[in-house]
CSV table of N, CA and C and ligand atoms in Angstrom, one decimal:
chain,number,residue,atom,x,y,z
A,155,UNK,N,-9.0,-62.6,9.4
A,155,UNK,CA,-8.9,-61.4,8.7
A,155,UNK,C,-9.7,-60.3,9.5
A,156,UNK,N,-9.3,-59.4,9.6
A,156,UNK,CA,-10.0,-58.2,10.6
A,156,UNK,C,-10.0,-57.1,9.5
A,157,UNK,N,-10.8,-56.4,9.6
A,157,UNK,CA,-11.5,-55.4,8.7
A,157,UNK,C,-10.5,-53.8,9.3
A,158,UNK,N,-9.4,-53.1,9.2
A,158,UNK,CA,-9.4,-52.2,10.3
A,158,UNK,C,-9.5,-51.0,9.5
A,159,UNK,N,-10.2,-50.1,10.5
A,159,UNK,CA,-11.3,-48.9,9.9
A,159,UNK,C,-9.8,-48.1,9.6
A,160,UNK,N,-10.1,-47.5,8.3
A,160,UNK,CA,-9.5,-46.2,7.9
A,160,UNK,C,-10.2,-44.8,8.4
A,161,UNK,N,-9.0,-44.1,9.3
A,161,UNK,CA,-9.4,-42.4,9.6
A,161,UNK,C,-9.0,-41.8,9.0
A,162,UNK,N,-10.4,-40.7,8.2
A,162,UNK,CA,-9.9,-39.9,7.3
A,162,UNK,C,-9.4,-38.9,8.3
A,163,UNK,N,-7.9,-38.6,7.9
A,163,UNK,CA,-7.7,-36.8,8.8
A,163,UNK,C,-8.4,-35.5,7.5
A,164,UNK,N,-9.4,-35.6,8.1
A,164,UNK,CA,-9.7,-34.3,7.0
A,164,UNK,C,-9.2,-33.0,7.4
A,165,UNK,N,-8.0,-32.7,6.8
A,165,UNK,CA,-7.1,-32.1,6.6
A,165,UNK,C,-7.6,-30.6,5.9
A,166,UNK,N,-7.9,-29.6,6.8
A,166,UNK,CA,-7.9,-27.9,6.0
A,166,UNK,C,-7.1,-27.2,6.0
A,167,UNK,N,-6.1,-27.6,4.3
A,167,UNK,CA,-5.5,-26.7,4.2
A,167,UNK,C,-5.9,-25.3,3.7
A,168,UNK,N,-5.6,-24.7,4.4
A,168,UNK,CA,-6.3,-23.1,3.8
A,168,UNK,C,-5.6,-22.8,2.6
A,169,UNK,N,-6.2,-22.8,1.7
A,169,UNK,CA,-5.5,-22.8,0.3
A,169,UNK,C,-5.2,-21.1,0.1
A,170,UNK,N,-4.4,-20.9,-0.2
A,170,UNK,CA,-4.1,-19.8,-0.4
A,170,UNK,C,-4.2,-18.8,-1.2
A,171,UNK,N,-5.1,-18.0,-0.9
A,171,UNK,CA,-6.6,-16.7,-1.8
A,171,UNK,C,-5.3,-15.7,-1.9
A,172,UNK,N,-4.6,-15.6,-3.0
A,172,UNK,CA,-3.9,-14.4,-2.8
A,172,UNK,C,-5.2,-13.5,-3.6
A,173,UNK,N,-5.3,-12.4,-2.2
A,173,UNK,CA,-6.5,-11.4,-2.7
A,173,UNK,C,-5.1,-10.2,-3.9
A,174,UNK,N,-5.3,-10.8,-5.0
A,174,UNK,CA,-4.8,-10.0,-5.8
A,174,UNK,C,-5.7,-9.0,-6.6
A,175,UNK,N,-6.8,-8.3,-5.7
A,175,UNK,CA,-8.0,-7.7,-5.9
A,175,UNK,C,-7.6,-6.3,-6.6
A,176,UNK,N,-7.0,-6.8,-7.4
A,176,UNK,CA,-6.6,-5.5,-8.2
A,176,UNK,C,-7.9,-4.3,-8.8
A,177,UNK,N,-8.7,-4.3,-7.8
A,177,UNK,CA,-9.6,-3.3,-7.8
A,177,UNK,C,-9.3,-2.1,-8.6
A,178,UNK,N,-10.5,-1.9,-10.1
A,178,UNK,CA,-10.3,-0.8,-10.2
A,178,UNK,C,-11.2,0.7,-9.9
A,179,UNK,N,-11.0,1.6,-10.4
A,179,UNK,CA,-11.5,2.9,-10.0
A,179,UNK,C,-13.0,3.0,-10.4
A,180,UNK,N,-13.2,3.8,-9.6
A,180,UNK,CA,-14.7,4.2,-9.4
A,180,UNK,C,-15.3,4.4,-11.2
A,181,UNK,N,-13.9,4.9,-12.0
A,181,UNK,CA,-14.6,5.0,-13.3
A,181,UNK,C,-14.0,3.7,-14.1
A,182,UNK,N,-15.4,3.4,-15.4
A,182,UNK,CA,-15.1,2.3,-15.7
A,182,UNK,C,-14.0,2.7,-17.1
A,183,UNK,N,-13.5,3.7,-17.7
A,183,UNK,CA,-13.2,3.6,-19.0
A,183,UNK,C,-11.8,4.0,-18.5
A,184,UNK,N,-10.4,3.2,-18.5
A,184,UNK,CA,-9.2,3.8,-18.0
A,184,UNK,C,-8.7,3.8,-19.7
A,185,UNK,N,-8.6,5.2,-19.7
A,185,UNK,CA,-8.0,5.4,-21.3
A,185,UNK,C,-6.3,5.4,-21.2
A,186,UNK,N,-6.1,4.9,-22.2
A,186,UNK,CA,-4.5,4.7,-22.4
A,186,UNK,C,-3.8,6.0,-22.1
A,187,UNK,N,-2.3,6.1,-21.8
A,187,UNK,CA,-2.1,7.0,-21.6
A,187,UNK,C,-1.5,7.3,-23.9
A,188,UNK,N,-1.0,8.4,-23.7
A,188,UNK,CA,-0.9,9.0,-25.2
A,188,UNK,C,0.1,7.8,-26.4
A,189,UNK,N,0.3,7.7,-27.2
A,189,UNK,CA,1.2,7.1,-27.8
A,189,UNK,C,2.6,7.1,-27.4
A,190,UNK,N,3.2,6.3,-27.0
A,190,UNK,CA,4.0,6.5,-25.7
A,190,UNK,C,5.8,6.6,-26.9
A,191,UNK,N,5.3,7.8,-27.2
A,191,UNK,CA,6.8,8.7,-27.8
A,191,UNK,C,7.8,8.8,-26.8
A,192,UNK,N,9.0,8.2,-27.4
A,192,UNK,CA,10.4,9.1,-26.5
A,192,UNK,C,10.2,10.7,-26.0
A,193,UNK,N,10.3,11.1,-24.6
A,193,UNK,CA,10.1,11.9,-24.6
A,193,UNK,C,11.1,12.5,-24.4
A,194,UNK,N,11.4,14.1,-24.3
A,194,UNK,CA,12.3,14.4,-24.1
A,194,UNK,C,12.7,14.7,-22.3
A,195,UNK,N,13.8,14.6,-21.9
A,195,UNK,CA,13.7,14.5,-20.3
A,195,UNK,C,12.7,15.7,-20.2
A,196,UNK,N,12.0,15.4,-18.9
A,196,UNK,CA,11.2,16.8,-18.9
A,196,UNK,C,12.3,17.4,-17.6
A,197,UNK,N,12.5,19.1,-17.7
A,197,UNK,CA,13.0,19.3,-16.6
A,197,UNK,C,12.0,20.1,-15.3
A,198,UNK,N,12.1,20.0,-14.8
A,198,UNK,CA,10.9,20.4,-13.9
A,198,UNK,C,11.5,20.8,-12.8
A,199,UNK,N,11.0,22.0,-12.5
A,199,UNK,CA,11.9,22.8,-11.4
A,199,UNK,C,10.9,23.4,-10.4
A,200,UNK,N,9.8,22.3,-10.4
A,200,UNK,CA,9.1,23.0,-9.9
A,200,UNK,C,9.1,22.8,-8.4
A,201,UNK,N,8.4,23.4,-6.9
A,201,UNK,CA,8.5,22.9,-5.5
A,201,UNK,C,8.1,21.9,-5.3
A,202,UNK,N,9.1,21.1,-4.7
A,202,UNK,CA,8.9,19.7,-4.6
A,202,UNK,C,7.4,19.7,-3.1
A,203,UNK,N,6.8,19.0,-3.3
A,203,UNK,CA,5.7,18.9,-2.5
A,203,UNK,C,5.9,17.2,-2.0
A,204,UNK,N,6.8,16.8,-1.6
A,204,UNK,CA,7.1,15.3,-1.9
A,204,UNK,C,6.4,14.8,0.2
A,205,UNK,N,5.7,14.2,-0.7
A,205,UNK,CA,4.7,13.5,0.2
A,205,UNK,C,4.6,11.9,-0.2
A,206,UNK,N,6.3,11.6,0.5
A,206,UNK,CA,6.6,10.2,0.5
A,206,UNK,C,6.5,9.1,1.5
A,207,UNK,N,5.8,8.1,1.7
A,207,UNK,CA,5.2,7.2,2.5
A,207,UNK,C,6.3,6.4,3.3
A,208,UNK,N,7.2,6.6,4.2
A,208,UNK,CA,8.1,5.5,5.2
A,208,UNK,C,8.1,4.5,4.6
A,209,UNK,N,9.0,3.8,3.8
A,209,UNK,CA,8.9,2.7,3.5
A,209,UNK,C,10.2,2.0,4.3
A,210,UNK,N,10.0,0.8,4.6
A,210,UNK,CA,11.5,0.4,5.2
A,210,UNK,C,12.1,-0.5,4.1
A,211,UNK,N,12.7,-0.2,3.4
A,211,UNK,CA,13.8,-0.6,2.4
A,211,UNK,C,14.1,-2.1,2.3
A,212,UNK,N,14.1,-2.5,1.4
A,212,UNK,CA,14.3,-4.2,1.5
A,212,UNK,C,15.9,-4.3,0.6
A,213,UNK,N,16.0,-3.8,-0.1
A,213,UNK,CA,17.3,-3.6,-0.7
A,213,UNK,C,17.7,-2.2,-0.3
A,214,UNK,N,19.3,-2.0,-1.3
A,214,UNK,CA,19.6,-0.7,-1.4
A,214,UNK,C,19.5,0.2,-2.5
A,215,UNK,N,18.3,-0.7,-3.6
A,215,UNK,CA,18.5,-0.3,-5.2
A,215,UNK,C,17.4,0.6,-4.6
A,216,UNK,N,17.5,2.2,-5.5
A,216,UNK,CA,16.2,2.4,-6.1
A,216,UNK,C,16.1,3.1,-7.0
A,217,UNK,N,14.7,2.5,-7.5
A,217,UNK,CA,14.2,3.0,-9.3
A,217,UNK,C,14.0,4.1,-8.9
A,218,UNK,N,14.0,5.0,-9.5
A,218,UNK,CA,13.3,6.1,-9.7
A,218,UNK,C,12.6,6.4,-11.3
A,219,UNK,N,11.6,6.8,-10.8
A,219,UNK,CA,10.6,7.0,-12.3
A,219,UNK,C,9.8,8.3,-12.1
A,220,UNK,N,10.1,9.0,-13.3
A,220,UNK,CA,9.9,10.2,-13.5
A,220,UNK,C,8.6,10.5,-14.6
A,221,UNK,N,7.9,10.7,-14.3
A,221,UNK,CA,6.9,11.5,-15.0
A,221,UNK,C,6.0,12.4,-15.2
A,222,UNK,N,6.0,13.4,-16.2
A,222,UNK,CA,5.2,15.0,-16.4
A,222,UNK,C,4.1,14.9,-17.2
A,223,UNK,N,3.7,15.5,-16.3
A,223,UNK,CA,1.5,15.4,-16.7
A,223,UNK,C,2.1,17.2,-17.0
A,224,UNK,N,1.7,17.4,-18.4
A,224,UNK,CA,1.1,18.3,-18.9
A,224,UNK,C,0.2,18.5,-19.9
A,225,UNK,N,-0.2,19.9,-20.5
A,225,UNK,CA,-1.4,19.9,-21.6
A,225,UNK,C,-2.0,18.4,-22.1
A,226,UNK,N,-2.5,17.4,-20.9
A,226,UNK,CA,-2.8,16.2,-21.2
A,226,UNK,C,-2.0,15.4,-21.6
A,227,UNK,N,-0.8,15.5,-21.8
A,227,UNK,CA,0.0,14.6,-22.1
A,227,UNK,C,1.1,14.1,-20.7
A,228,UNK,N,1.2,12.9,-21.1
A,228,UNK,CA,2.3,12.4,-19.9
A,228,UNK,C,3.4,11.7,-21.2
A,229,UNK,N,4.5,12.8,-20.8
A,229,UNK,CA,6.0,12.1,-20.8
A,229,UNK,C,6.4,11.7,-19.8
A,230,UNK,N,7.8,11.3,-19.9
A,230,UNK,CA,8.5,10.6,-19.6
A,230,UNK,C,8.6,9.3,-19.4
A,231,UNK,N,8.8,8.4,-18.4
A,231,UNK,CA,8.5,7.1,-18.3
A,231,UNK,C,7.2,6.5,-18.3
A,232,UNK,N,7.0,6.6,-19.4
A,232,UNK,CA,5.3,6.0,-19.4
A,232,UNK,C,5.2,4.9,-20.2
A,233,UNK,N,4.3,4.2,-19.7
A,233,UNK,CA,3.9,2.8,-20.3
A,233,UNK,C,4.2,1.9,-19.5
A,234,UNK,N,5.1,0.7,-19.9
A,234,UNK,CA,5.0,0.1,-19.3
A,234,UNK,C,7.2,-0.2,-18.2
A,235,UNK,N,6.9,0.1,-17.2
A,235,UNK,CA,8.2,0.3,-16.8
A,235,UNK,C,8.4,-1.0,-15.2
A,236,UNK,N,9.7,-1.2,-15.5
A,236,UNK,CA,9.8,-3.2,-14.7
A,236,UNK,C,10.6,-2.3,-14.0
A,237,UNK,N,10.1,-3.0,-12.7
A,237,UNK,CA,11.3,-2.7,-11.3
A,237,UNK,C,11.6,-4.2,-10.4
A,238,UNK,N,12.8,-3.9,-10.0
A,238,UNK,CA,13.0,-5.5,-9.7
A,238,UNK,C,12.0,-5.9,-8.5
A,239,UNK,N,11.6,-7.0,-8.2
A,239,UNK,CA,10.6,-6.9,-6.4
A,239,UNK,C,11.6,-6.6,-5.7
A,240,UNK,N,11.6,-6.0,-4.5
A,240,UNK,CA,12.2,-5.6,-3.3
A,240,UNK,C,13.0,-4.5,-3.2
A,241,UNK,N,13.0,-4.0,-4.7
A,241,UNK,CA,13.2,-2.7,-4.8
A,241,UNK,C,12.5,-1.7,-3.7
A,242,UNK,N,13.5,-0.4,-3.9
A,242,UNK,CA,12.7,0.4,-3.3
A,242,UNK,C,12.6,1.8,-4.7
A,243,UNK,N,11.3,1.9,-4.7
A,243,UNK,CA,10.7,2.5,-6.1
A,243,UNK,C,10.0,3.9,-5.8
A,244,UNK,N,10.8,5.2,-6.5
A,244,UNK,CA,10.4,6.3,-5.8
A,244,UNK,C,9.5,7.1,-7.5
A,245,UNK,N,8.8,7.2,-7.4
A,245,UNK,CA,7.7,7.7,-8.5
A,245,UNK,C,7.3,9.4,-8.2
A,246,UNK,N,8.1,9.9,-9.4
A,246,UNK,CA,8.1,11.1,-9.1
A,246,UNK,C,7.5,11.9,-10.4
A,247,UNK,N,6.0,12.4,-10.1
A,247,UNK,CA,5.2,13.2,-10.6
A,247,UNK,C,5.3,14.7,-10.6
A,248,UNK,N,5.2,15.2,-11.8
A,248,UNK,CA,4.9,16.9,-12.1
A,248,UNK,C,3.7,16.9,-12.8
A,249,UNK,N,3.0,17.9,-12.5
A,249,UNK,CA,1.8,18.0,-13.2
A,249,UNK,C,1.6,19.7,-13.0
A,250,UNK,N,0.9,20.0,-14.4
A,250,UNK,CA,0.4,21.1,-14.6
A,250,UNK,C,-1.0,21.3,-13.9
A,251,UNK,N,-1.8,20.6,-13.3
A,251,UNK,CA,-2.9,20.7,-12.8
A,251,UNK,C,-2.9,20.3,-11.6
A,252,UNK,N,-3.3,20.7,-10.6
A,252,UNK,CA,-3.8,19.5,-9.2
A,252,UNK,C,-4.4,18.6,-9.8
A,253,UNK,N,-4.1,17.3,-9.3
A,253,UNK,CA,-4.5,16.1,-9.4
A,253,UNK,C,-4.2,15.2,-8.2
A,254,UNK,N,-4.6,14.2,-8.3
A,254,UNK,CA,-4.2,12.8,-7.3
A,254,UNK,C,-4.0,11.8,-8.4
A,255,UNK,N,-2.7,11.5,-7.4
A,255,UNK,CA,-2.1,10.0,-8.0
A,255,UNK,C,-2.8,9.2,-6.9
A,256,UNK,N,-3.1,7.4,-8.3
A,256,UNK,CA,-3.2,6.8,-7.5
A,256,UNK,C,-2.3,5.4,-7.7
A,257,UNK,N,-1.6,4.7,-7.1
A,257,UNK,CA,-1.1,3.4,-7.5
A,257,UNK,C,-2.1,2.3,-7.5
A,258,UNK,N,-2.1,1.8,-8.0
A,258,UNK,CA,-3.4,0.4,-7.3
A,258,UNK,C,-2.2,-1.0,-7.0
A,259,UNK,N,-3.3,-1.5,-6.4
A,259,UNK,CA,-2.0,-2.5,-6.1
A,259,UNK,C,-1.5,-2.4,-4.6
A,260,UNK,N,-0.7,-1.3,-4.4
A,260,UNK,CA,-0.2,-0.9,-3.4
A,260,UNK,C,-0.9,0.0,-2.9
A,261,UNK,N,-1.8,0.5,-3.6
A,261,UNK,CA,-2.9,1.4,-3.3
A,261,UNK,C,-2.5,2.9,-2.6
A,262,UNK,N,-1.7,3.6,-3.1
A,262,UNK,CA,-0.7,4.3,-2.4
A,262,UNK,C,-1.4,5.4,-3.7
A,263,UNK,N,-1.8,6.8,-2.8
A,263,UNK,CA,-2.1,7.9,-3.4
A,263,UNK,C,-1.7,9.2,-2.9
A,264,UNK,N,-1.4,10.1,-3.9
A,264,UNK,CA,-0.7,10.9,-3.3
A,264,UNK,C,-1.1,12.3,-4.0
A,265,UNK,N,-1.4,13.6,-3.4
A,265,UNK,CA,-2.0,14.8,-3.7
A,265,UNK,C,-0.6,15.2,-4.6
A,266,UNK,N,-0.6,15.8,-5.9
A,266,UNK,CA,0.2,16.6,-6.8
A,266,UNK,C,-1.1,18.1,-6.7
A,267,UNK,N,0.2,19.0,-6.6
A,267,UNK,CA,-0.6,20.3,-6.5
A,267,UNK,C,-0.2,21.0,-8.1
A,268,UNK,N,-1.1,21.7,-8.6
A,268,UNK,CA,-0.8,22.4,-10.0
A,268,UNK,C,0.6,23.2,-10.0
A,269,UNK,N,1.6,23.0,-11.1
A,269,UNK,CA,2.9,23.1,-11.0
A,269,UNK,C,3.4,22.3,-10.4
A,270,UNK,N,3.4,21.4,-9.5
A,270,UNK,CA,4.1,20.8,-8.3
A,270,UNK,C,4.6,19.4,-8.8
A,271,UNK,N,5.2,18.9,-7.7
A,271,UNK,CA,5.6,17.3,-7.7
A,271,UNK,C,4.8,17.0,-6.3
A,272,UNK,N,4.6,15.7,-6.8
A,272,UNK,CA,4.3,14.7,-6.1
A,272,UNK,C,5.3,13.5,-6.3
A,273,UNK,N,5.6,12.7,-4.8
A,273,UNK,CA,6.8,11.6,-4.8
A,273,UNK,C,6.1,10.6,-4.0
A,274,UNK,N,6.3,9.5,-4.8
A,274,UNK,CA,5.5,8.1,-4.3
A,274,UNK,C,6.4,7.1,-3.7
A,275,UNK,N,7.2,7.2,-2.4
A,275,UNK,CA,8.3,6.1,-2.2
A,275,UNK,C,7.7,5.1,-1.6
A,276,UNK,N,8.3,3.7,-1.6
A,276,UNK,CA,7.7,2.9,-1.0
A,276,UNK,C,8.3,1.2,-1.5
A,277,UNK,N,8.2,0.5,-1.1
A,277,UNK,CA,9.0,-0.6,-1.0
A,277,UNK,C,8.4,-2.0,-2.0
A,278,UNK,N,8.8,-1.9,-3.2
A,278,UNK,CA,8.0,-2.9,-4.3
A,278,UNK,C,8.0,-3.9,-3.7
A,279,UNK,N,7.7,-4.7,-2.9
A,279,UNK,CA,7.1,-6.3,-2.0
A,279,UNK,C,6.2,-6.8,-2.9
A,280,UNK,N,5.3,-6.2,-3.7
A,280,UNK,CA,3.9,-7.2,-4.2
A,280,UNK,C,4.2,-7.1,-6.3
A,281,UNK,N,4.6,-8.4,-6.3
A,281,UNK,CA,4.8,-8.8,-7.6
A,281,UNK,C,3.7,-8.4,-8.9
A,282,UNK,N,3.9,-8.3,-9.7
A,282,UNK,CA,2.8,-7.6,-10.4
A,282,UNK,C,2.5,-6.6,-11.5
A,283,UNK,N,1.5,-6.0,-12.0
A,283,UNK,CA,1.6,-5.1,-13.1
A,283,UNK,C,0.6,-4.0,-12.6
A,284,UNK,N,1.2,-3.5,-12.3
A,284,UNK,CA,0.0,-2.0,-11.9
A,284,UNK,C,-0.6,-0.9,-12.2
A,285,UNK,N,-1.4,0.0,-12.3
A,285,UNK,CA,-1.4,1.0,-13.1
A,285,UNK,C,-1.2,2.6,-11.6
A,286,UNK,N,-0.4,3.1,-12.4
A,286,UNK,CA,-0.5,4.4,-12.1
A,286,UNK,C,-1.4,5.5,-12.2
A,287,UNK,N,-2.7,6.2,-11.7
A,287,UNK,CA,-3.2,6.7,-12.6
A,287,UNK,C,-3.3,8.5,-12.0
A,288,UNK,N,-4.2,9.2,-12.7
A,288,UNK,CA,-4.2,10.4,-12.0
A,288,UNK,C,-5.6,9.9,-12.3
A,289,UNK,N,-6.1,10.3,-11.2
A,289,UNK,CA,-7.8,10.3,-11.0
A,289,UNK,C,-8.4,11.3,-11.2
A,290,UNK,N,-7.7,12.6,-11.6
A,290,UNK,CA,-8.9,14.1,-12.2
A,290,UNK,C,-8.7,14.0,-13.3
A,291,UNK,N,-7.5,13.9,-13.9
A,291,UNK,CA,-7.6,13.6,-15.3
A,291,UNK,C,-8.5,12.0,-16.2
A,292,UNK,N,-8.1,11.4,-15.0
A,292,UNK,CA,-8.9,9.8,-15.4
A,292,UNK,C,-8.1,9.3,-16.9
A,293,UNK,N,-6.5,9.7,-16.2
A,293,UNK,CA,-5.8,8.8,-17.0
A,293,UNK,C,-4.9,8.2,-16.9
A,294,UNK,N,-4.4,7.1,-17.4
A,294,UNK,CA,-2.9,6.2,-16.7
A,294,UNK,C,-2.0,6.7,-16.9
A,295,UNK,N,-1.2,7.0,-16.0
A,295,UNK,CA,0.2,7.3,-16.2
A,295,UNK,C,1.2,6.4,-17.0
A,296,UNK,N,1.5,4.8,-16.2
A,296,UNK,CA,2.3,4.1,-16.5
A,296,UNK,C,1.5,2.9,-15.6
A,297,UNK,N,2.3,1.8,-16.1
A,297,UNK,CA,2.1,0.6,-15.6
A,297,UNK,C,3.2,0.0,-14.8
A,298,UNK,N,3.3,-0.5,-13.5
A,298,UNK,CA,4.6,-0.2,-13.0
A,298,UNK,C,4.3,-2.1,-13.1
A,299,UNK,N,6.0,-2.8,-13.4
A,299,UNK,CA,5.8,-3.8,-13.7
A,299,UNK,C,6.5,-4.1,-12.4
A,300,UNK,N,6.6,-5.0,-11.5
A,300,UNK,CA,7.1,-5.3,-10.8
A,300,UNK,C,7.6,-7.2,-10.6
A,301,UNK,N,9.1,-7.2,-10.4
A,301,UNK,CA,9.2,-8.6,-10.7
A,301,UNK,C,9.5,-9.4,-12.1
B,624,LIG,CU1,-6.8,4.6,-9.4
């Protein structure tokens, strides 16, 4: 009988850290956005300032999601809104104030000037629930669901 040695392969699999570091903002209290009423379409005619980020398209769908920051209130698509992944998803802000958008997640921020729009395009790839926010007002827009 012969004894024959067992080799451990110690084996590193790098287990897989998805850094889903959904970091939030420098402030701690993200207040809801308003009771999220049907709103009515907002029309907004205002100059488009669209400062949209190159995305290279993974499909040919895209969302588009609309929403107006006024007298503190945000209509339109607010809450919680699903886009398929690989969409390509264009987030289009009006606001009565200068502000900054920010997405988290995708981390994608974008200057809205008072009166103006701001346009957030860019290629839904990361599965998930995000928040939308404006960071002068220090409030959510929407939660973009993705997936
Ligand atoms: Cu933020």
């Amino acid at each position: 009988m012969t004894s024959r040695p067992t080799t451990f392969v110690a084996r590193l699999c790098a287990s897989a850290l998805l850094l889903a570091l959904v970091a939030g903002c420098a402030s701690g209290t993200h207040a809801h956005g308003a009771a999220a009423a049907t709103a009515p379409p907002a029309t907004t005619t205002a100059a488009a300032a669209t400062t949209a980020a190159p995305a290279s398209p993974v499909q040919d769908t895209t969302e588009r999601i609309t929403v107006a920051w006024a007298g503190g209130q945000a209509t339109g698509d607010t809450g919680k809104v699903a886009v398929p992944l690989g969409a390509t998803v264009e987030i289009v802000v009006t606001s009565d104030k200068a502000d900054e958008l920010h997405l988290h997640g995708y981390d994608l921020s974008a200057r809205v000037p008072a009166g103006g729009t701001a346009t957030l395009r860019f290629a839904a790839t990361i599965a998930g629930v995000f928040e939308l926010e404006l960071h002068g007002a220090d409030r959510e827009l929407l939660r973009l669901q993705v997936g």
